[in-house]
CSV table of C-alpha atoms in Angstrom, one decimal:
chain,number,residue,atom,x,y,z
A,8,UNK,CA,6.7,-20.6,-76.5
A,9,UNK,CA,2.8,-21.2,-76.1
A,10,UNK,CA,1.1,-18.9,-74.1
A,11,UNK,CA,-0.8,-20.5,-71.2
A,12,UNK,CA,-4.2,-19.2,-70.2
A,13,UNK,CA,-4.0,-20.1,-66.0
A,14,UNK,CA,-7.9,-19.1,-66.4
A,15,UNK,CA,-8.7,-21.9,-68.6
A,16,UNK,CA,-6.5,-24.4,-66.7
A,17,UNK,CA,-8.4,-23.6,-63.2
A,18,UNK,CA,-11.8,-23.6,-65.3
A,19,UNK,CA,-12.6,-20.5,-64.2
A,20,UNK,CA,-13.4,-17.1,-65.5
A,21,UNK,CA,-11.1,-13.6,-65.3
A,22,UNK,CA,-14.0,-11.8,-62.9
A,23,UNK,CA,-13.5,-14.8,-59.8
A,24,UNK,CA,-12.2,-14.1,-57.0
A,25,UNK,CA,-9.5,-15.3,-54.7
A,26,UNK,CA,-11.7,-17.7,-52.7
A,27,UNK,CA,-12.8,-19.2,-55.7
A,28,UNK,CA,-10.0,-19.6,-57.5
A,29,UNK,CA,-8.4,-21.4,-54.4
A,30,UNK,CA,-11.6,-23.8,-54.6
A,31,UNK,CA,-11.1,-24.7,-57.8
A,32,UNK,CA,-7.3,-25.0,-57.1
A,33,UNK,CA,-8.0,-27.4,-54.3
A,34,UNK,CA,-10.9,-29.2,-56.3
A,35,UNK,CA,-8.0,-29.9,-59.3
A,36,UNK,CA,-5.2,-31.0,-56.9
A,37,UNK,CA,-7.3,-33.3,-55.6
A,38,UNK,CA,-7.9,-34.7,-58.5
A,39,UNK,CA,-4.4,-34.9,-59.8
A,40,UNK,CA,-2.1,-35.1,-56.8
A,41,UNK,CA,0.5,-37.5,-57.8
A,42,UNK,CA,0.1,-39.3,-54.7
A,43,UNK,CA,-3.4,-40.2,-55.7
A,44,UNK,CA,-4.0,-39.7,-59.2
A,45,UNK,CA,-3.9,-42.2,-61.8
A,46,UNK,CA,-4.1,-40.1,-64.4
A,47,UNK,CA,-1.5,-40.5,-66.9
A,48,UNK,CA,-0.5,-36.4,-67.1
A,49,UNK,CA,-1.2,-35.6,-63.5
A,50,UNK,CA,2.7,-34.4,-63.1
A,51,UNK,CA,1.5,-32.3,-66.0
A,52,UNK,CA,-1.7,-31.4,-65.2
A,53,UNK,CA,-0.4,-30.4,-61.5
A,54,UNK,CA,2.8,-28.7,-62.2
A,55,UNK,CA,0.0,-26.7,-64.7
A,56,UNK,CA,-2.7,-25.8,-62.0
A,57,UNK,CA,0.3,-24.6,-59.3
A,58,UNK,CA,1.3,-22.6,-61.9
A,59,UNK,CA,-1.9,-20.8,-62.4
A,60,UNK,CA,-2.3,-20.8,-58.5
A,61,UNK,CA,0.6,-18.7,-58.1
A,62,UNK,CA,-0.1,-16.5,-60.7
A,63,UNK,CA,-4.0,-15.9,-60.2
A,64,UNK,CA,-3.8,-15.6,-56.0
A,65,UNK,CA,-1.3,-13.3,-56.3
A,66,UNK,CA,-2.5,-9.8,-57.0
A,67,UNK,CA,0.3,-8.1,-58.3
A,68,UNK,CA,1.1,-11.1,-60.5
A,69,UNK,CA,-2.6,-11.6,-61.5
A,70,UNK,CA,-2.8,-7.7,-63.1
A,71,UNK,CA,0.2,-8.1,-65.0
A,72,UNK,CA,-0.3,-11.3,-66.5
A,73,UNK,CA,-4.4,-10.0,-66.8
A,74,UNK,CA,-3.0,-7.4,-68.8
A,75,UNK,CA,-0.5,-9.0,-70.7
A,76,UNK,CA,-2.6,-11.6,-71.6
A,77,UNK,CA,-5.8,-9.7,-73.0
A,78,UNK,CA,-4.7,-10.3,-76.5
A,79,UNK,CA,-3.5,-14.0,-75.8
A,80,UNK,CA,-5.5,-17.1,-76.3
A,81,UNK,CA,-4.1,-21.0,-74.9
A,82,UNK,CA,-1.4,-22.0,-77.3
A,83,UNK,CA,-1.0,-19.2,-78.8
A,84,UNK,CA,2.7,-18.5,-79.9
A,85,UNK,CA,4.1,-16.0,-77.3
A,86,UNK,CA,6.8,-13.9,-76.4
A,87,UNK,CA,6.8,-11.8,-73.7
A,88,UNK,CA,7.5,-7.8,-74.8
A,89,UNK,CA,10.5,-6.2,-73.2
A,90,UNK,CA,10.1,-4.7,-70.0
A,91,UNK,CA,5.9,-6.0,-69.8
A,92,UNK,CA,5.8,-5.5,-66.3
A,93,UNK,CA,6.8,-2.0,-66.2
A,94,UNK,CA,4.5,-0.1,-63.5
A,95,UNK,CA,3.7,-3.2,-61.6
A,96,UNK,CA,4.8,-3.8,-58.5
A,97,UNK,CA,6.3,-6.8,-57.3
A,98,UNK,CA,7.0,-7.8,-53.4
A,99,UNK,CA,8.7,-10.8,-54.5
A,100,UNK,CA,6.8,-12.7,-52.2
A,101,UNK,CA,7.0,-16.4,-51.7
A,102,UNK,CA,9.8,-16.3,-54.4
A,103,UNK,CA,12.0,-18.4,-52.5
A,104,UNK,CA,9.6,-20.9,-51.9
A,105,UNK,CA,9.5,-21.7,-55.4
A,106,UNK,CA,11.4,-24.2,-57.4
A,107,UNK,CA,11.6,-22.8,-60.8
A,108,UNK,CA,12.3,-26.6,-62.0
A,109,UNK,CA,8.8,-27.6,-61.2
A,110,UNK,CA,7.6,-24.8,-62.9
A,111,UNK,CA,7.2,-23.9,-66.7
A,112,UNK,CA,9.2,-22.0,-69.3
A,113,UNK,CA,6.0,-19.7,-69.7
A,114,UNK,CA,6.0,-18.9,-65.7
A,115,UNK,CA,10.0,-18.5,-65.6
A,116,UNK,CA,10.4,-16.2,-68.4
A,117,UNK,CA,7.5,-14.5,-67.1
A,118,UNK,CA,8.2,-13.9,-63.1
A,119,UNK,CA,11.5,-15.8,-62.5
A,120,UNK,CA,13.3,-12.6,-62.7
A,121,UNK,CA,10.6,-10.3,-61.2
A,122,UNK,CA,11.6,-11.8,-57.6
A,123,UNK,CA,14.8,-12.0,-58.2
A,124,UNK,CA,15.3,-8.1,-58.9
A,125,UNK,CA,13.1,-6.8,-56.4
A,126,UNK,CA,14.4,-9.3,-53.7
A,127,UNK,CA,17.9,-7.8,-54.7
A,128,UNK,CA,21.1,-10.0,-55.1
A,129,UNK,CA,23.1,-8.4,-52.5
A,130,UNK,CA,21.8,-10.6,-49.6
A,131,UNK,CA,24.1,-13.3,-49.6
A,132,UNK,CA,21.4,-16.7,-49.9
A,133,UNK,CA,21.8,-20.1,-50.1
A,134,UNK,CA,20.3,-21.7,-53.1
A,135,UNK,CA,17.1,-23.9,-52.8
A,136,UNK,CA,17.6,-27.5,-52.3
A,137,UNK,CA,16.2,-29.4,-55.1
A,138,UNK,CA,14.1,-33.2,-55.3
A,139,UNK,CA,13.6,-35.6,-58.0
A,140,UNK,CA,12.6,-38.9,-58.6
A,141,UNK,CA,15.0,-41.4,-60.0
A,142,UNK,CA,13.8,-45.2,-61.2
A,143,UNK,CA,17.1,-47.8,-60.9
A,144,UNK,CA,17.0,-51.7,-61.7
A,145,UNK,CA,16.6,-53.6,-58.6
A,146,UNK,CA,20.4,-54.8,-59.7
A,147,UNK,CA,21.8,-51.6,-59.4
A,148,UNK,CA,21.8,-51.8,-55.8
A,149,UNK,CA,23.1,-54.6,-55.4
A,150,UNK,CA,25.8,-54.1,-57.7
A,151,UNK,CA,26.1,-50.3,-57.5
A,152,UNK,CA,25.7,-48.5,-60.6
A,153,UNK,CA,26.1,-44.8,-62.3
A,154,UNK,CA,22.4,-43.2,-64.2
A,155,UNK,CA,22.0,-40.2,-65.8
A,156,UNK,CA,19.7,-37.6,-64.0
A,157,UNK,CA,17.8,-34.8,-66.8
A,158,UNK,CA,17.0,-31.6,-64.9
A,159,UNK,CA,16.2,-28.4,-65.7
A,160,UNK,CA,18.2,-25.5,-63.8
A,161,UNK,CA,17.2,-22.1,-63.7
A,162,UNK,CA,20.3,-20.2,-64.9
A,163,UNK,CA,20.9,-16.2,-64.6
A,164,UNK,CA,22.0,-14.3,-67.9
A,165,UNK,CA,23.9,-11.1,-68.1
A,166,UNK,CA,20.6,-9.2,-67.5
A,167,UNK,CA,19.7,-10.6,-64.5
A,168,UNK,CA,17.1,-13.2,-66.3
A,169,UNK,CA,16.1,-16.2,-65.3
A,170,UNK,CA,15.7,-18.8,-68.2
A,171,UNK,CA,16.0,-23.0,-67.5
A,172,UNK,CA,18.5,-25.1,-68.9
A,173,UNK,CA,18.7,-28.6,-69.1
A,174,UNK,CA,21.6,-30.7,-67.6
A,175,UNK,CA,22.5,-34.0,-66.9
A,176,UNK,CA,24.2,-35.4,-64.2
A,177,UNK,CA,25.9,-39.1,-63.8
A,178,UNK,CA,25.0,-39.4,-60.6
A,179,UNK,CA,26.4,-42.8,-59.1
A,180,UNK,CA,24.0,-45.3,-57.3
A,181,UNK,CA,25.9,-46.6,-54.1
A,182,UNK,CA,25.6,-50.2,-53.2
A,183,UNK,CA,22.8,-51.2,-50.8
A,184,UNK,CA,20.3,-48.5,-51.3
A,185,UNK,CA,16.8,-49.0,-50.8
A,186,UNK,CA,12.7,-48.1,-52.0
A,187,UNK,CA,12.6,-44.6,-50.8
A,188,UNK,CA,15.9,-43.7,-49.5
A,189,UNK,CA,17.6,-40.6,-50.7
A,190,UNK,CA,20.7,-39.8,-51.9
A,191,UNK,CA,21.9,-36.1,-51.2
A,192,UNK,CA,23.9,-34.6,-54.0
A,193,UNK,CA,26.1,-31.7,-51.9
A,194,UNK,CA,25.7,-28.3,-54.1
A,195,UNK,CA,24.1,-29.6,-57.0
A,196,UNK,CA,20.7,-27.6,-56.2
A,197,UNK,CA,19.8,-24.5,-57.4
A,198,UNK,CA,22.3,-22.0,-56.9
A,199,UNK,CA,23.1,-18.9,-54.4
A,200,UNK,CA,22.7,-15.7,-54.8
A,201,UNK,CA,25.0,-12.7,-53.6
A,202,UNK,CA,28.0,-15.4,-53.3
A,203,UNK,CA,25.5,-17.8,-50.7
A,204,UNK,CA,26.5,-21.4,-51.6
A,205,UNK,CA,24.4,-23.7,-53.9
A,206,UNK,CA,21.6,-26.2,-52.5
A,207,UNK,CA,21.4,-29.4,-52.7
A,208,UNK,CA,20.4,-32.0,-54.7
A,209,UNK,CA,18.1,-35.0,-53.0
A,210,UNK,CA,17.3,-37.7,-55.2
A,211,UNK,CA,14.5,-40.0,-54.3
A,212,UNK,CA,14.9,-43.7,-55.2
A,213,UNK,CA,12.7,-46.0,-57.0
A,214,UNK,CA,12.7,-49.7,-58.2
A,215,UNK,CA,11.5,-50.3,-61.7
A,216,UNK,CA,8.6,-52.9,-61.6
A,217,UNK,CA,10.2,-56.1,-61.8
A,218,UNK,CA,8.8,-59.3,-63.1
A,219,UNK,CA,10.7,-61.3,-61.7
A,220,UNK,CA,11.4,-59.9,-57.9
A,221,UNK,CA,9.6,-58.1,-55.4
A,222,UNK,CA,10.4,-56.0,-53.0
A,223,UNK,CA,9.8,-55.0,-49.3
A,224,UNK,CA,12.5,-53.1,-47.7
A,225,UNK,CA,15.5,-54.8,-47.8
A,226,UNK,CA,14.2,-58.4,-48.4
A,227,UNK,CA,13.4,-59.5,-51.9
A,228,UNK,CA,11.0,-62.1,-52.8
A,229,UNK,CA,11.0,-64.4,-56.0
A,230,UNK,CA,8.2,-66.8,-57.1
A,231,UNK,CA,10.0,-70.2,-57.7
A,232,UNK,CA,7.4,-72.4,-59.9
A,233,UNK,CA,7.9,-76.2,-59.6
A,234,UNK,CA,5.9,-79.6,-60.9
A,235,UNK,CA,3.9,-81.6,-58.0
A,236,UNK,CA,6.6,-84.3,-57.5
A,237,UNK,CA,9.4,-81.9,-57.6
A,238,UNK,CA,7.2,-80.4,-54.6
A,239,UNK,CA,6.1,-84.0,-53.3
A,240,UNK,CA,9.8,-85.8,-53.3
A,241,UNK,CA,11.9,-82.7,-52.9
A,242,UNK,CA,14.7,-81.3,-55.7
A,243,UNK,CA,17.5,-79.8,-56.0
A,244,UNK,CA,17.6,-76.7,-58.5
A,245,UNK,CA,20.0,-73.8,-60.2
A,246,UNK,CA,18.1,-70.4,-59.9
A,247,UNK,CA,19.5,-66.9,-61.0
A,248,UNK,CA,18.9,-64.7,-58.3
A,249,UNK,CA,20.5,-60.6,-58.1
A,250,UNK,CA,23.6,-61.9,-57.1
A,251,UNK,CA,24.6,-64.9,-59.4
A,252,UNK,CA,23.1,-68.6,-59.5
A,253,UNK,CA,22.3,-70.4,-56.6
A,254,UNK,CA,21.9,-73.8,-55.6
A,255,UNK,CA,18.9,-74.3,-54.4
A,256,UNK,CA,17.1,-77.4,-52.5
A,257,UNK,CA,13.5,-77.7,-52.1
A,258,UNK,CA,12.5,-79.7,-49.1
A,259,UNK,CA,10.0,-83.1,-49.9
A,260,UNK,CA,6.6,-82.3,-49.1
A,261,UNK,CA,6.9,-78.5,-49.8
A,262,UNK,CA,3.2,-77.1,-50.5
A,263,UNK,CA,2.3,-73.9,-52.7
A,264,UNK,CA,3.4,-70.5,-50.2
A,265,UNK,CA,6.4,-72.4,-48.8
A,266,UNK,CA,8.8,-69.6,-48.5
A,267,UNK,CA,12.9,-70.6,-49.1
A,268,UNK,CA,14.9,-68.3,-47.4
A,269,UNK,CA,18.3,-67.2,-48.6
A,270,UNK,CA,20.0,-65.8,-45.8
A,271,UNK,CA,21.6,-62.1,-46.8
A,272,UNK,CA,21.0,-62.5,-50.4
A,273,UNK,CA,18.8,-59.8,-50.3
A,274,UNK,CA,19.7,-55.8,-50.4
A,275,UNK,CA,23.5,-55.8,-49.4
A,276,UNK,CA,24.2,-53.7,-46.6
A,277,UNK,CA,26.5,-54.2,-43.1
A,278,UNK,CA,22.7,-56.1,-41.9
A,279,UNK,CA,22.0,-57.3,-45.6
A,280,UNK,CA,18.1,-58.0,-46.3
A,281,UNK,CA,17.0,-61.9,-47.5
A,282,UNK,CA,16.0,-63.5,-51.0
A,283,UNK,CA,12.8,-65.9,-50.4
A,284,UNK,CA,12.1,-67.8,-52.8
A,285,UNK,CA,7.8,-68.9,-52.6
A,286,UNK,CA,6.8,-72.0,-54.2
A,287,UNK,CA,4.4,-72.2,-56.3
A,288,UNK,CA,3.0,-75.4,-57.3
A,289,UNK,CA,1.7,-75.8,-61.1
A,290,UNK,CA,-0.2,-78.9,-62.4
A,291,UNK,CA,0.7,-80.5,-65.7
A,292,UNK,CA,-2.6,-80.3,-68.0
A,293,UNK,CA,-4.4,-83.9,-68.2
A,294,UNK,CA,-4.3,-82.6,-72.3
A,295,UNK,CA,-3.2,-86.8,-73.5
A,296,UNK,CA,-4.0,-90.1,-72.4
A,297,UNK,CA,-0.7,-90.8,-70.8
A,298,UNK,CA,-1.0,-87.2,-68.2
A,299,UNK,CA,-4.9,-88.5,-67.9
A,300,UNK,CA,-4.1,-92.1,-66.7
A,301,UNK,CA,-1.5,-90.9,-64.3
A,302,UNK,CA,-4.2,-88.6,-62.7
A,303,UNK,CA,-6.9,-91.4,-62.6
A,304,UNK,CA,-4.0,-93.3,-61.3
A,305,UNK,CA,-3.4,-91.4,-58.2
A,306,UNK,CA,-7.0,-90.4,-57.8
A,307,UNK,CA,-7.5,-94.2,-57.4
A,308,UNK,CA,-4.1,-95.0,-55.2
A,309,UNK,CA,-3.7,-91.7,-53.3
A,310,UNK,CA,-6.1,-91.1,-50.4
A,311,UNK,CA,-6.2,-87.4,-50.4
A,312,UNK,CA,-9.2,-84.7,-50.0
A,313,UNK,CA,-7.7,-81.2,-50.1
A,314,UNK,CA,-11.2,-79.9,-47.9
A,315,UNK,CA,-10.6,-82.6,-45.5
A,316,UNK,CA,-9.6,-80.9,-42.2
A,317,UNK,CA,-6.1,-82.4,-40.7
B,21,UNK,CA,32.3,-34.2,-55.6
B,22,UNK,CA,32.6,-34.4,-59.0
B,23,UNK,CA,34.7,-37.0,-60.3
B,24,UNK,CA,35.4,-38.0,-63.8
B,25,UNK,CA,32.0,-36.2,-64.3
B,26,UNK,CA,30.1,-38.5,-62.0
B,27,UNK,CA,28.6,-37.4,-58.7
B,28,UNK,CA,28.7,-39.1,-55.8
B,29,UNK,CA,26.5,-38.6,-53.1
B,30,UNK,CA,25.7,-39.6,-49.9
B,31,UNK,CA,22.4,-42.0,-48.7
B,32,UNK,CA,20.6,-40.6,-46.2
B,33,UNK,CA,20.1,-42.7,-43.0
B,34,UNK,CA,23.7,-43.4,-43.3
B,35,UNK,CA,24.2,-39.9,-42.7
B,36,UNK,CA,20.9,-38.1,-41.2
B,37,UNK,CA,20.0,-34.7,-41.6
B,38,UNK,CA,20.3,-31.9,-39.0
B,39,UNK,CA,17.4,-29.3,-38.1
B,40,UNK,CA,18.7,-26.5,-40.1
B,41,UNK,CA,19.3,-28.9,-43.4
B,42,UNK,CA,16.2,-30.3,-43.1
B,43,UNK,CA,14.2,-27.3,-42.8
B,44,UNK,CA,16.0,-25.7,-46.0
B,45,UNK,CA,15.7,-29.6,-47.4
B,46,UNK,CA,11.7,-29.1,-47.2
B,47,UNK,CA,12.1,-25.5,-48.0
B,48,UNK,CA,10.5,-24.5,-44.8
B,49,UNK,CA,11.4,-22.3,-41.9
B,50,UNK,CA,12.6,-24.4,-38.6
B,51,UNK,CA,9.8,-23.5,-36.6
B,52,UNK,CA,7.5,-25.2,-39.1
B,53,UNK,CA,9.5,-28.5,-38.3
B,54,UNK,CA,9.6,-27.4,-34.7
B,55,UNK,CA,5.9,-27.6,-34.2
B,56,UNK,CA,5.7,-30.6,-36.1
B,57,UNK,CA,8.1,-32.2,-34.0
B,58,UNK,CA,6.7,-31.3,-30.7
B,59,UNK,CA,3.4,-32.3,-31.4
B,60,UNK,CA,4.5,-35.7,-32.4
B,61,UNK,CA,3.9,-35.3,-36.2
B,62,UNK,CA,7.2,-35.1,-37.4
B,63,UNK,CA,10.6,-37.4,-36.4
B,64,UNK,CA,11.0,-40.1,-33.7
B,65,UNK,CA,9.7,-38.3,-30.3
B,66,UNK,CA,13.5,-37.3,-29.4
B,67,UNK,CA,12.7,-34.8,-26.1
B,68,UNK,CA,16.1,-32.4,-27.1
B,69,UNK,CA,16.0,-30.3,-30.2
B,70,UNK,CA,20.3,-30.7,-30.1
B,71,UNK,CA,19.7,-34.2,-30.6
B,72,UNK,CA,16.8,-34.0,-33.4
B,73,UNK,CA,18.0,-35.7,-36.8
B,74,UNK,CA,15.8,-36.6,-39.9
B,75,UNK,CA,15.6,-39.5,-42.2
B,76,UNK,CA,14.4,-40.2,-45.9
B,77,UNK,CA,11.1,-41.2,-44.3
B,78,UNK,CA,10.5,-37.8,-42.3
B,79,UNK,CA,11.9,-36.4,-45.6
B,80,UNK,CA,9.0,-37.8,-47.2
B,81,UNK,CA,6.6,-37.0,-44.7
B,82,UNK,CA,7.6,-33.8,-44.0
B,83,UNK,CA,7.2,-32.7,-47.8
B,84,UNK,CA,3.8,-34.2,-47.9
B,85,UNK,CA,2.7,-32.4,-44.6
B,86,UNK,CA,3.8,-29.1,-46.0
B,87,UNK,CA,2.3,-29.8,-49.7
B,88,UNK,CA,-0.9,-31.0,-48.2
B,89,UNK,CA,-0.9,-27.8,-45.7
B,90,UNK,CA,-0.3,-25.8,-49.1
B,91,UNK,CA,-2.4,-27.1,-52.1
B,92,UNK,CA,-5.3,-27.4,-49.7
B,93,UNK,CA,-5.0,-25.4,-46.8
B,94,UNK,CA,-5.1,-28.6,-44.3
B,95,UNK,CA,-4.7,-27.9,-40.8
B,96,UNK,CA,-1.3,-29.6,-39.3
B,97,UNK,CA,-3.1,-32.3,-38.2
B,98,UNK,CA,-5.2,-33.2,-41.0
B,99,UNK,CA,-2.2,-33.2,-43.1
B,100,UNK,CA,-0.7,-35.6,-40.6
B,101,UNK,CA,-3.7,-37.7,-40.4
B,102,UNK,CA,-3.5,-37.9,-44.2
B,103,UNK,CA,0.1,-38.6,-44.2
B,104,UNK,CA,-0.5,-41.5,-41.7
B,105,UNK,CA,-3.5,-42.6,-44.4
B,106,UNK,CA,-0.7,-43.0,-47.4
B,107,UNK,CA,1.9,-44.4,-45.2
B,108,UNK,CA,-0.6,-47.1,-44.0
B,109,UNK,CA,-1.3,-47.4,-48.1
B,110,UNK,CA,1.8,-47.5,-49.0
B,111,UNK,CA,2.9,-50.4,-46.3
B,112,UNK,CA,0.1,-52.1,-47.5
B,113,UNK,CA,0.6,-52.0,-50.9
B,114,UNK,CA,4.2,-53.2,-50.1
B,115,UNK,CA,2.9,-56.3,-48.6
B,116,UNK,CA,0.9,-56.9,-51.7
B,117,UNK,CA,3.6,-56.6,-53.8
B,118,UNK,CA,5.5,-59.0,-51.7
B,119,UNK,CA,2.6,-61.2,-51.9
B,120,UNK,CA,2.9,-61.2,-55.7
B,121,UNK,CA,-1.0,-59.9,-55.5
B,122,UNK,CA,-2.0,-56.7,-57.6
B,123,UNK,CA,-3.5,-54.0,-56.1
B,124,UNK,CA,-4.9,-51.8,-58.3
């Protein structure tokens, strides 16, 4: 494990005090808050500058980890001693609030347990409820599907440690779900203490980009190209959609944003969404004599000014 | 739950979530979501606490409220008013995407 200097992180030096440090804290987030930042590490970079939040605002946390760390520099291989924080004291404060998962190994094997022993284990708890993200194909909803969740639960050895430990769970994707909907795992958060009952697990849903559909709610959209005189004259066409092939007819004198509605082929549900289909009209290149002539052809037999008001 | 080793699990806004689940959902204490609720930040406007149930959108917001309230020390309504800001984005953005035009 590589020891993790939470000055260095905030950019700030071991004499600032709490005001400061909450500055530079808010000056970071604001920087990499996920909702914001398009920074590729921001997860990272955030889950990092929490981290050295809690640590460094907390008093009794910050004169532990201020002593431990004298000898320490960032990335340098660490292991805490046995029993480092004997002759601090620790309120435990604001343990519950936390969700080891977010947080590093560093910060777990350094204060998971701290809270833990002085918040006691005979108070019968329930177990934090726990959020993640999960990306599914837009056909998994409408076809239902199972995906495999990674996440990293703190666990309690015989000594009363806290260390994390990856699992993964097949968590099944039920029919119908949409952008932003959750699905509520029952008990698979972090667990109780004292005999209290686990949390829950609530799993945020996300579509993978798609280059072929878009989304909005339960409505998907498709962009359906087609030549001028398949616009002009009207066709009919075979198009894959989420659900199988359809047959599809494209009225004469369609124009470019022309929207074909599939009534409840969209996200399935008991009021499915729609699949629209928007035309987009591509022009063959005037790249041989033959695709010129026709061109001049209709420039000459056609009376048509697109700027011309009708 | 568990079944052949895969979970199941419910969507939310089939089933909503209570005051008491909710608060432990956002890992905050119900008078947090009380306030919230009564000052028209939080859930649909629903006059009787008995009768308040949450969605995956208040889910959302509510977790943003509190994370803006933390990381920066907002005030409750600044963290709404910033809440309101990404939803706006975000329902934007949507309509983009719908559009097939990029936004960023």
């Amino acid at each position: 494990m590589e020891f993790k200097d939470y000055y260095q992180i905030l950019g700030i030096d071991r004499a600032t005090a709490i005001p400061d440090i909450k500055k530079a804290y808010r000056k970071l987030a604001r920087k990499y808050h996920p909702d914001i930042s398009k920074e590729p590490d921001a997860a990272l970079r955030m889950q990092e500058i929490n981290e050295a939040k809690a640590v460094l605002t907390d008093p009794e946390k910050r004169a532990a980890y201020d002593q431990l760390g004298e000898h320490y520099r960032a990335g340098q291989e660490f292991r805490p001693p046995p029993d480092w924080d004997a002759g601090f004291e620790f309120s435990g404060r604001n343990y519950e609030d936390v969700d080891l998962g977010e947080f590093s190994d560093f910060f777990t094997d350094l204060f998971s347990h701290v809270g833990r022993r002085s918040t006691g284990s005979h108070h019968r708890v329930r177990g934090l409820d726990r959020h993640a993200k999960v990306f599914i194909d837009l056909r998994d909803t409408y076809d239902g599907a199972t995906r495999s969740v990674t996440l990293h639960a703190p666990q309690t050895d015989p000594q009363g440690h806290v260390y994390l430990q990856q699992h993964n769970l097949k968590v099944r994707i039920p029919k119908g779900i949409t952008e932003g909907q959750h699905i509520r795992l029952a008990g698979q958060g972090h667990p109780g203490t004292g005999g209290g009952e686990s949390g829950d697990l609530y799993l945020e849903i996300h579509f993978t980009p798609n280059p072929d559909y878009r989304v909005e709610g339960k409505d998907v959209f498709a962009t359906l190209l087609v030549a001028p005189w398949e616009a002009a004259l009207g066709t009919s066409l075979t198009m894959p959609t989420p659900s199988g092939q359809v047959q599809l007819k494209v009225p004469k004198g369609s124009q470019s944003g022309r929207k074909l509605r599939l009534k409840g082929r969209g996200i399935p549900s008991s009021e499915p969404g729609d699949l629209y289909f928007v035309l987009n009209v591509v022009l063959p290149p005037a790249n041989t004599d033959k695709a010129r002539q026709l061109y001049e052809s209709m420039a000459r037999d056609i009376p048509f000014n697109p700027r011309q008001k009708r | 739950m568990v079944e052949n080793n895969i979970v199941n699990g419910e969507i939310l806004d089939e089933t909503t979530l209570t005051l008491e689940e909710f608060a432990h959902a956002c890992a905050v204490e119900r008078q947090w979501v009380k306030e919230r609720v009564e000052s028209g930040m939080l859930g649909d406007g629903t006059h009787y606490v008995s009768q308040w149930r949450f969605t995956s959108h208040d889910l959302i917001r509510a977790r943003r409220l509190r994370q803006m309230e933390y990381d920066f020390d907002a005030v409750p309504e600044l963290a709404a008013l910033v809440a309101d800001l990404f939803e706006e984005i975000e329902r934007l953005k949507g309509r983009l995407r719908a559009a097939g035009l990029p936004f960023h």
